Amino acid sequence: MYAIVEIAGQQFKVSKDLKVYVHRLSNEEGSKISFDKVLLLDDNGSITLGAPAIEGASVEAKVLQHLKGDKVIVFKKKRRKGYKKRNGHRQYLTQIVIEGISATGGKKEAPKKEAAPKKEAAPKKEAAPVAEEAEAPKKKVAKAKKEDTQE
């Protein structure tokens, strides 16, 4: 059984007992987290696809540690200009372990608010077919003028 879940703005394919490095989470080490934005769920061949997320599905995880990733070097250069810039950083990460994937019962439903009654719109006035009738006499007038000029 595996799931594709969105964690901290990124999508991960996770399964039970899998260790994953994600962007830094605000939770403390040793705390448990539930991710409700499950996009796809595969349960031994039966695939459930969300639109965009599956209602009621969740992924349970535990925070193992907060750490910094490997150093990333950013080097910029413009040839023949004497321009070189060297910079770098280390990304803040959180290591989590997936404890379980549940297909139902993970999402809490918020109480629904009653919608305000809609006001009835005033009936629309029908467009008068005056424009069509007005075009016809103009054409007749133009033909009549042509006849007068030909004589």
C-alpha positions as MATLAB code, in Angstrom:
seq = 'MYAIVEIAGQQFKVSKDLKVYVHRLSNEEGSKISFDKVLLLDDNGSITLGAPAIEGASVEAKVLQHLKGDKVIVFKKKRRKGYKKRNGHRQYLTQIVIEGISATGGKKEAPKKEAAPKKEAAPKKEAAPVAEEAEAPKKKVAKAKKEDTQE';
ca = [
       0.000    0.000    0.000;
       1.339    3.409   -0.956;
       0.038    6.956   -1.257;
       1.030   10.184   -2.925;
       0.712   12.939   -0.340;
       1.474   16.662   -0.331;
       3.787   17.659    2.517;
       5.027   21.243    2.929;
       4.211   22.135   -0.677;
       5.877   19.080   -2.260;
       4.441   15.727   -3.335;
       5.933   12.479   -2.021;
       5.231    8.817   -2.735;
       5.127    7.216    0.717;
       4.507    3.799    2.196;
       4.541    2.418    5.728;
       7.893    2.611    7.622;
       9.478    4.856    4.965;
      11.838    7.637    6.101;
      11.410   10.875    4.162;
      13.287   14.197    4.234;
      10.873   17.130    3.811;
      11.170   20.913    4.108;
      11.424   22.069    7.726;
       8.213   21.503    9.687;
       7.312   23.478   12.806;
       6.537   20.364   14.900;
       8.864   19.214   17.684;
      11.020   16.085   17.460;
       9.092   12.997   18.538;
       5.661   14.515   17.821;
       3.138   12.891   15.527;
       1.672   14.581   12.460;
      -1.293   13.775   10.236;
      -1.260   14.830    6.566;
      -4.761   15.093    5.101;
      -3.903   16.121    1.544;
      -3.676   12.623    0.023;
      -3.760   12.880   -3.775;
      -3.616    9.186   -4.714;
      -4.063    5.969   -2.760;
      -3.098    2.470   -3.944;
      -4.379   -0.437   -1.849;
      -2.997   -3.626   -3.457;
      -3.972   -2.709   -6.999;
      -7.154   -0.708   -6.343;
      -6.265    2.899   -7.048;
      -8.261    5.806   -5.630;
      -7.625    9.165   -7.235;
      -8.560   12.433   -5.559;
      -9.945   15.559   -7.153;
      -7.699   17.187   -5.913;
      -7.536   15.297   -2.590;
      -9.241   12.149   -1.311;
     -11.895   12.915    1.300;
     -11.252   11.152    4.612;
      -7.816    9.744    3.732;
      -4.769   10.621    5.817;
      -1.124    9.711    6.345;
       0.241    9.446    9.892;
       3.909   10.310   10.475;
       6.355   10.909   13.321;
       9.068   13.597   13.353;
      12.468   11.973   13.894;
      14.837   14.969   13.739;
      15.478   18.421   12.351;
      18.701   18.804   10.376;
      20.476   20.694    7.606;
      20.995   19.173    4.168;
      24.204   18.965    2.172;
      25.840   22.198    1.057;
      24.669   23.429   -2.333;
      27.116   25.620   -4.269;
      25.653   28.324   -6.507;
      28.242   29.549   -9.036;
      27.486   32.272  -11.559;
      29.820   33.336  -14.350;
      29.633   35.487  -17.471;
      32.380   34.607  -19.905;
      34.808   37.252  -21.112;
      33.427   39.779  -18.627;
      35.405   38.929  -15.505;
      32.179   38.252  -13.594;
      32.213   35.367  -11.103;
      29.998   34.902   -8.050;
      30.237   31.951   -5.694;
      27.501   31.459   -3.157;
      25.931   28.536   -1.338;
      23.488   27.409    1.298;
      22.348   24.427    3.343;
      18.636   23.629    3.265;
      16.754   23.149    6.550;
      15.093   19.712    6.542;
      12.958   17.501    8.768;
      13.251   13.725    8.756;
       9.931   11.936    9.254;
       8.940    8.277    9.288;
       5.564    7.200    7.902;
       3.679    5.208   10.546;
       0.499    4.441    8.651;
      -1.839    5.236    5.783;
      -5.578    5.269    6.430;
      -8.146    5.423    3.671;
     -11.018    6.676    5.865;
     -11.620    8.481    9.105;
      -8.615   10.778    9.026;
     -10.245   14.021    7.979;
     -12.431   16.033   10.317;
     -15.324   17.798    8.671;
     -15.882   21.436    9.531;
     -19.430   22.452   10.456;
     -21.272   23.658    7.388;
     -22.465   27.247    7.337;
     -25.962   27.930    6.124;
     -26.044   29.874    2.905;
     -27.858   33.201    2.900;
     -31.073   33.153    0.861;
     -30.505   34.440   -2.635;
     -32.422   37.487   -3.790;
     -34.609   36.986   -6.817;
     -33.385   38.957   -9.795;
     -35.760   41.264  -11.624;
     -37.094   39.731  -14.840;
     -35.010   40.671  -17.833;
     -36.605   42.785  -20.511;
     -36.727   41.220  -23.933;
     -34.729   42.984  -26.608;
     -36.984   44.612  -29.148;
     -36.492   43.487  -32.756;
     -36.397   47.162  -33.796;
     -32.803   46.915  -34.999;
     -33.657   44.329  -37.654;
     -36.584   46.342  -38.992;
     -34.529   49.535  -39.064;
     -31.857   47.975  -41.286;
     -34.283   46.966  -44.029;
     -35.557   50.516  -44.875;
     -31.990   51.848  -45.004;
     -31.154   49.420  -47.785;
     -34.243   50.436  -49.733;
     -33.297   54.076  -49.372;
     -29.810   53.406  -50.670;
     -31.249   51.634  -53.733;
     -33.634   54.488  -54.350;
     -30.758   57.012  -54.290;
     -28.842   54.965  -56.812;
     -31.820   54.920  -59.151;
     -32.123   58.718  -58.895;
     -28.461   59.266  -59.765;
     -28.560   56.980  -62.785;
     -31.212   59.023  -64.600;
];
